[in-house]
mmCIF file of C-alpha atoms in Angstrom:
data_model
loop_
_atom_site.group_PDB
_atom_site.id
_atom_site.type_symbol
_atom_site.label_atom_id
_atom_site.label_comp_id
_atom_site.label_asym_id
_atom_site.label_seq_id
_atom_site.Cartn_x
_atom_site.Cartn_y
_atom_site.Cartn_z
ATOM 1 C CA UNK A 15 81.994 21.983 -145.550
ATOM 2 C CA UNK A 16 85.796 21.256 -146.954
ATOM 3 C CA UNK A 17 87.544 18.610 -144.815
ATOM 4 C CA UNK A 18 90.632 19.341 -146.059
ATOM 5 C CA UNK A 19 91.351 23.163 -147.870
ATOM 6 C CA UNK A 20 94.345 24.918 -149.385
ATOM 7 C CA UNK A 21 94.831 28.192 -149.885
ATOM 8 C CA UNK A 22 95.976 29.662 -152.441
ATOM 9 C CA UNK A 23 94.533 27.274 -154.992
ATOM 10 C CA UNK A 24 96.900 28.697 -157.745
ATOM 11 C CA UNK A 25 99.786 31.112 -157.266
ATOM 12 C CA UNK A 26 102.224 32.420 -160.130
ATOM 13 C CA UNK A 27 105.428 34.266 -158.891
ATOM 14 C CA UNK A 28 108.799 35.101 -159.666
ATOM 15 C CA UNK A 29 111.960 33.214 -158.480
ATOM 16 C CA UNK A 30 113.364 34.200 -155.714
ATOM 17 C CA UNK A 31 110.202 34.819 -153.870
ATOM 18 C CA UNK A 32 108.932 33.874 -150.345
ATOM 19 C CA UNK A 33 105.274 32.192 -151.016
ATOM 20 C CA UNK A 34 102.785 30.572 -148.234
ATOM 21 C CA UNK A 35 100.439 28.250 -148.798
ATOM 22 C CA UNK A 36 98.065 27.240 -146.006
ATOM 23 C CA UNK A 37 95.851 24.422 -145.013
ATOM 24 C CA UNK A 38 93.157 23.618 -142.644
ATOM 25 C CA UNK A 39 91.730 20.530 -141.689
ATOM 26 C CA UNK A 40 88.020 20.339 -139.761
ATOM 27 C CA UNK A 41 88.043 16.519 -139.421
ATOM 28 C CA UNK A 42 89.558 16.389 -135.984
ATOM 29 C CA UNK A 43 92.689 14.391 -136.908
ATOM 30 C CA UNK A 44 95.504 14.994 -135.310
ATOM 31 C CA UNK A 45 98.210 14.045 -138.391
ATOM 32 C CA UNK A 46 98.797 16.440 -140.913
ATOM 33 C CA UNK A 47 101.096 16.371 -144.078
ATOM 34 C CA UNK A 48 102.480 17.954 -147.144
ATOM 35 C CA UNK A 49 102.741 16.303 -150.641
ATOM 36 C CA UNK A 50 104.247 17.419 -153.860
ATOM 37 C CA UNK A 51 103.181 16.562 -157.073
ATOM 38 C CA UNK A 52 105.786 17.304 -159.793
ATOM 39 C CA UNK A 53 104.994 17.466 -163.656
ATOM 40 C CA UNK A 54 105.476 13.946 -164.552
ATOM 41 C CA UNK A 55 102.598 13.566 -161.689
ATOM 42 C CA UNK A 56 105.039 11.606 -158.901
ATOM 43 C CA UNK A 57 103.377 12.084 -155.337
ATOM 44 C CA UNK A 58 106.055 12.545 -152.742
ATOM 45 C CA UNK A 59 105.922 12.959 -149.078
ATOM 46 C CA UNK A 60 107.618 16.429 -147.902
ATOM 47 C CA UNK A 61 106.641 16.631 -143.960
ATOM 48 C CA UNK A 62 103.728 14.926 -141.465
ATOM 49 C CA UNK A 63 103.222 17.043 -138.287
ATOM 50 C CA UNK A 64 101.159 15.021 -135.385
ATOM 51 C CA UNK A 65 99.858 17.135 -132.944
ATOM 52 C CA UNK A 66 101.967 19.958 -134.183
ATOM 53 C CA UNK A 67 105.480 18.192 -133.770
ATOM 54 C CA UNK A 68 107.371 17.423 -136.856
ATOM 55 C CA UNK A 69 107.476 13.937 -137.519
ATOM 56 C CA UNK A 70 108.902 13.242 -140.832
ATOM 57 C CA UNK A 71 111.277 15.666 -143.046
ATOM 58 C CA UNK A 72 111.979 13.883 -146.541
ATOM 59 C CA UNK A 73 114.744 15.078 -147.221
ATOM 60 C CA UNK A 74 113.440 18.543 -148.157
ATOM 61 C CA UNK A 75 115.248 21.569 -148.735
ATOM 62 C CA UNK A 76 115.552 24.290 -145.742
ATOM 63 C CA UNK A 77 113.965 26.341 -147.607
ATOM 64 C CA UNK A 78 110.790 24.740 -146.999
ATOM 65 C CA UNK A 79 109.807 25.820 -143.180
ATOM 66 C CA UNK A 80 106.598 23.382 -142.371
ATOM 67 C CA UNK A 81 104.711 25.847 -139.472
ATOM 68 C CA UNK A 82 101.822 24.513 -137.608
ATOM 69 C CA UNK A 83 100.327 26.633 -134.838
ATOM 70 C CA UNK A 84 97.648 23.888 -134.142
ATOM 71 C CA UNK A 85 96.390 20.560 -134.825
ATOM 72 C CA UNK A 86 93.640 22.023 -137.741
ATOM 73 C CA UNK A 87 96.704 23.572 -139.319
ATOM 74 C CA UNK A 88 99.956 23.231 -141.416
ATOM 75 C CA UNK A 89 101.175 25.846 -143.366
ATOM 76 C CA UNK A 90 104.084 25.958 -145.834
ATOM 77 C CA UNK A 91 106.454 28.483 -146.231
ATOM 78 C CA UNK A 92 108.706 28.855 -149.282
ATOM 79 C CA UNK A 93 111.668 30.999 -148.936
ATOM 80 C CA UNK A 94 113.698 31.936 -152.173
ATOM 81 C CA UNK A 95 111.296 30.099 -154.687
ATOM 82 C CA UNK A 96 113.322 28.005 -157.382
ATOM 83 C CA UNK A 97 112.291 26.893 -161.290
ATOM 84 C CA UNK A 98 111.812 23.712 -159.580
ATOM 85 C CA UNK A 99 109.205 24.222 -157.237
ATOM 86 C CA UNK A 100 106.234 24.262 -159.627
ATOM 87 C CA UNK A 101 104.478 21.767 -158.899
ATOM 88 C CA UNK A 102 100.750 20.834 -157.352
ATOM 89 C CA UNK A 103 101.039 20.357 -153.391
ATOM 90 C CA UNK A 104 98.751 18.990 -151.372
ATOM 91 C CA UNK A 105 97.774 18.614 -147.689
ATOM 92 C CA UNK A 106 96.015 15.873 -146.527
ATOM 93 C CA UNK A 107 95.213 14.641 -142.831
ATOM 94 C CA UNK A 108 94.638 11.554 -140.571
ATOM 95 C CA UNK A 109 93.757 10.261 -137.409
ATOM 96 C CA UNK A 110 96.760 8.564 -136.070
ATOM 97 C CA UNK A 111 94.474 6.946 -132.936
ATOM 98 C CA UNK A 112 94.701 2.820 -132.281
ATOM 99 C CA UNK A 113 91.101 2.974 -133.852
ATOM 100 C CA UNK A 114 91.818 4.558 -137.137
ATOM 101 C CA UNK A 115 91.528 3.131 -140.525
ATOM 102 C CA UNK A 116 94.828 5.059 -141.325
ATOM 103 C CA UNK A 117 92.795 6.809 -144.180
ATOM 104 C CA UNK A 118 94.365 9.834 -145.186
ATOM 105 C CA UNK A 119 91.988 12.825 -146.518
ATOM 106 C CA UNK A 120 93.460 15.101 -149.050
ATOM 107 C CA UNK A 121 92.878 18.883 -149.800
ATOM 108 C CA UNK A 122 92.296 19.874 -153.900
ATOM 109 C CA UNK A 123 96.374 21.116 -154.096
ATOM 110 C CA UNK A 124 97.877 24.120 -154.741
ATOM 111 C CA UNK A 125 99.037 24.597 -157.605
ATOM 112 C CA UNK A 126 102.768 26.898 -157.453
ATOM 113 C CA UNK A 127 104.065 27.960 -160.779
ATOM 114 C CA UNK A 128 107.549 29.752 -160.602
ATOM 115 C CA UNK A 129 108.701 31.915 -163.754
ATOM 116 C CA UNK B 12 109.832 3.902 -152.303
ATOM 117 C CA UNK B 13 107.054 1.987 -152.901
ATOM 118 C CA UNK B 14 106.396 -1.175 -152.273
ATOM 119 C CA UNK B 15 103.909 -2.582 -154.665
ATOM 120 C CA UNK B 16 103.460 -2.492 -158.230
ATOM 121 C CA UNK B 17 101.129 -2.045 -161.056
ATOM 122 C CA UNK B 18 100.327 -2.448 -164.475
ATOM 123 C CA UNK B 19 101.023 1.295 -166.164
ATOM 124 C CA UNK B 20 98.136 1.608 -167.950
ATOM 125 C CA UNK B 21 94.370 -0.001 -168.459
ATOM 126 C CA UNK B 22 91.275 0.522 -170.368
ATOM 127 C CA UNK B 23 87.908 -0.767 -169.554
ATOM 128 C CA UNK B 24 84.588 -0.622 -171.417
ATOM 129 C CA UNK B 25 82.093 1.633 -169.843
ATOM 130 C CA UNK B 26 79.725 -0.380 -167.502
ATOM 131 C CA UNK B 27 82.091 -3.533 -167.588
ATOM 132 C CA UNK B 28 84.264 -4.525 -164.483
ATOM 133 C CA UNK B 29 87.303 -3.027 -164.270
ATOM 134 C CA UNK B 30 89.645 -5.523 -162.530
ATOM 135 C CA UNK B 31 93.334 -3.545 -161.517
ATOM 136 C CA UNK B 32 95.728 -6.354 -160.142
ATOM 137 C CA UNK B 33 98.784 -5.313 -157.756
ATOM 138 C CA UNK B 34 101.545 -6.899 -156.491
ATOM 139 C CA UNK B 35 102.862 -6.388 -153.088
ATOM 140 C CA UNK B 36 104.978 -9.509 -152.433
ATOM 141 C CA UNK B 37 107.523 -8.021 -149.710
ATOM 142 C CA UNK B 38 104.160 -6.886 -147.626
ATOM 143 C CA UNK B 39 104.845 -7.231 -143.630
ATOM 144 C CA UNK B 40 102.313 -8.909 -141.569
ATOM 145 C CA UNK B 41 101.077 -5.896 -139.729
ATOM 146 C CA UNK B 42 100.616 -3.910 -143.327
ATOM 147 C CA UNK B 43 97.285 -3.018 -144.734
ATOM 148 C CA UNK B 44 96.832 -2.724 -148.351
ATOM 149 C CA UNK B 45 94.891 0.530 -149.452
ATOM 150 C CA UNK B 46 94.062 1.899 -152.857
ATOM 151 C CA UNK B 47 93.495 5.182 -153.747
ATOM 152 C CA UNK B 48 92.372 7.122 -156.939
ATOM 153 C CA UNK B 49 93.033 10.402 -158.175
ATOM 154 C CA UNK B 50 91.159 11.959 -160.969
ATOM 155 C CA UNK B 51 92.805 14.764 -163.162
ATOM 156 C CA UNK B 52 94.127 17.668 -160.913
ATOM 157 C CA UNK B 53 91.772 16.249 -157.614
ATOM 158 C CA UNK B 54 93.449 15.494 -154.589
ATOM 159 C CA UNK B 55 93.720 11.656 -154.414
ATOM 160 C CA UNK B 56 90.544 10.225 -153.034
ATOM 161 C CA UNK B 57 90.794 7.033 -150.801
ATOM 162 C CA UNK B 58 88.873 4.040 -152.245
ATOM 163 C CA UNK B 59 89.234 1.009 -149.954
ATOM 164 C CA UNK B 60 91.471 -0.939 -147.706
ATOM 165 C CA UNK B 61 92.198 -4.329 -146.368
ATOM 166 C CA UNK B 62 94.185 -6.486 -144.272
ATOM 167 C CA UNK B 63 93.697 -10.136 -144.776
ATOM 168 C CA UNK B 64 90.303 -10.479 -145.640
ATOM 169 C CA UNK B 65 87.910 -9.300 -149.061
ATOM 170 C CA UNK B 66 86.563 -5.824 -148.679
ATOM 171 C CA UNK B 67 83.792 -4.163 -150.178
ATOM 172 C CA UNK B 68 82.152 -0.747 -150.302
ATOM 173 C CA UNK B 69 80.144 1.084 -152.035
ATOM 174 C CA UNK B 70 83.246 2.001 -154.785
ATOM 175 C CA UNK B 71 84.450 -1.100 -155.416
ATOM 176 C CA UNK B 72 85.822 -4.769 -153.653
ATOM 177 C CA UNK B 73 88.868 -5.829 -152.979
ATOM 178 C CA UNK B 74 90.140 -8.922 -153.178
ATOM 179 C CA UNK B 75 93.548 -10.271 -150.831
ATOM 180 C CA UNK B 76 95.214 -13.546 -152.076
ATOM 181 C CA UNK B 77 95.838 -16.161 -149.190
ATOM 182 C CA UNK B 78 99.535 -15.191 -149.050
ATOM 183 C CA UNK B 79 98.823 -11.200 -148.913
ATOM 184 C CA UNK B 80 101.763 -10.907 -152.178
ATOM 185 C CA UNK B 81 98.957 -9.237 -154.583
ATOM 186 C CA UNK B 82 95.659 -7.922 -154.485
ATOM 187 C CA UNK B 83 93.161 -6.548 -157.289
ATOM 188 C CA UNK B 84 90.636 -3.773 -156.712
ATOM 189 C CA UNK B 85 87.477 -4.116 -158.607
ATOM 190 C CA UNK B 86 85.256 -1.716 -159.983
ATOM 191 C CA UNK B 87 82.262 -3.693 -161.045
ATOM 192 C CA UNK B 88 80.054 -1.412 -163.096
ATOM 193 C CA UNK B 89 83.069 1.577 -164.627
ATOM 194 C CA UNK B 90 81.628 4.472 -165.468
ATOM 195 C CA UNK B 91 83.323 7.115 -167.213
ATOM 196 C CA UNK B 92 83.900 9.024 -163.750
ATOM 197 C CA UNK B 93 85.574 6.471 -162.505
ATOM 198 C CA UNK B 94 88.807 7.367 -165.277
ATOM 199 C CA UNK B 95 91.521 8.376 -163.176
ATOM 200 C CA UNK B 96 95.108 7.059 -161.875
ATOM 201 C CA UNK B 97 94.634 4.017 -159.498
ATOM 202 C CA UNK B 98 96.968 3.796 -156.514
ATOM 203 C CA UNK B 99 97.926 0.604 -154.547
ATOM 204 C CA UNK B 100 99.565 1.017 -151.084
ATOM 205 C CA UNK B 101 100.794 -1.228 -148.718
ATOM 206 C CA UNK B 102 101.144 0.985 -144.723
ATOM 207 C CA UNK B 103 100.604 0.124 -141.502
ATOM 208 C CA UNK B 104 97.213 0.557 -140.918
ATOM 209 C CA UNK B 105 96.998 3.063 -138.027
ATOM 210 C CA UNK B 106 99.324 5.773 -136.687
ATOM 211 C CA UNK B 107 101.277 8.445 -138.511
ATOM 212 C CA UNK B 108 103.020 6.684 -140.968
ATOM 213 C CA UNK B 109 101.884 8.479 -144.386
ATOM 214 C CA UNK B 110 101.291 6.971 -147.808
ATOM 215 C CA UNK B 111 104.097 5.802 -150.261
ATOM 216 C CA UNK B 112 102.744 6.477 -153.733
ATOM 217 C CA UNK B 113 104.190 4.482 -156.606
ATOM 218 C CA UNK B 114 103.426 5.543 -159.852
ATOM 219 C CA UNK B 115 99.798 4.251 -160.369
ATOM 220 C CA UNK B 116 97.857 2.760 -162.971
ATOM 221 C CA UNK B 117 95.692 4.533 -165.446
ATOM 222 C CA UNK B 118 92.917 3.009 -165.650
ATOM 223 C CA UNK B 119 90.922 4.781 -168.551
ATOM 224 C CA UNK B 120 87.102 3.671 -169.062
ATOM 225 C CA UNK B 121 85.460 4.243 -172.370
ATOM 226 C CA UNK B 122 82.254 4.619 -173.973
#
């Protein structure tokens, strides 16, 4: 079984589109986040949820609407896609608990090409 | 941004140690160092962590200096597999707070 999977794994579409991309996490944790990975291959934080309240927004554009209907999900909703959002993303999950490691799993991205 | 860096780039020779040094000199006392690796277009893949004291797993050791200001993750047998850009990452180590990534080194392992 996948600990951490995305969905779509690749997606090509037009600018100006609305795109989703969701994930789903079966490890139990209660953290979940978004990452971007840009062509020069820069991981950035875009938005941790814990226990399905937003916790961090870097700075990201409102176009980006973070939704997460439960802990074993965050999805990612694109409005009005730009030349600039190509780029891998990737969810990844933790266990925020006293007893944690702090390890954070990651998903195999999604890759988001915009023409 | 981060708060640790690396060397840009390494090579090792295929079953050799590969030794990847970091520097983390502004770490806080309640900070944990972790590194992770990510091979081409894989999520990145969490290797090993520490606090104070020398780690090891089954991927690789990790050794702390006495003053916590840099740290070097060892890989002692590299395989070919093992080729991939090396992350070093200083966080607390529980809670929410998510990774920092700095740019990595590339460590490349050949035959």
């Amino acid at each position: 079984d996948t600990a951490v999977s995305q969905t779509p794994k690749y997606l090509v579409t037009q600018m100006g589109n609305d795109k989703s991309i969701k994930c789903e996490q079966n490890l139990g944790h209660d953290t979940m986040y978004w990452y971007k990975q840009d062509s020069k291959k820069f991981l950035k934080i875009m938005f941790s949820y814990n226990n399905k309240e937003l916790i961090i927004n870097e700075t990201v554009p409102n176009r980006f609407s973070p939704k997460s209907p439960d802990k074993a999900h965050l999805n990612l909703h694109i409005n009005s896609l730009e030349l600039g959002d190509s780029a891998v993303y990737f969810c990844a999950s933790s266990f925020a608990g006293g007893a944690s490691t702090g390890e954070l799993f990651f998903g195999e991205g999604s890759r988001l090409t915009v023409l | 941004d981060a708060k640790t860096t690396q060397p840009t780039s390494m090579d090792c020779a295929e079953g050799r140690a590969a030794n990847l040094p970091c520097n983390h000199s502004t770490i806080s006392g309640n900070e944990y160092v972790y590194w992770y690796r990510q091979i081409h277009s894989q999520g990145p893949q969490y290797i090993i962590h520490g606090l104070k004291n020398n780690e090891t797993n089954e991927m690789a050791s990790l050794i702390i200096t006495e003053d916590r200001k840099s740290s070097t993750l060892i890989l002692p047998h590299a395989t070919l597999r093992d080729t991939a850009v090396y992350y070093c990452i200083v966080r607390v180590g529980s809670g929410n707070t998510p990774l920092v990534f700095g740019k990595g080194t590339r460590l490349s392992v050949i035959a």
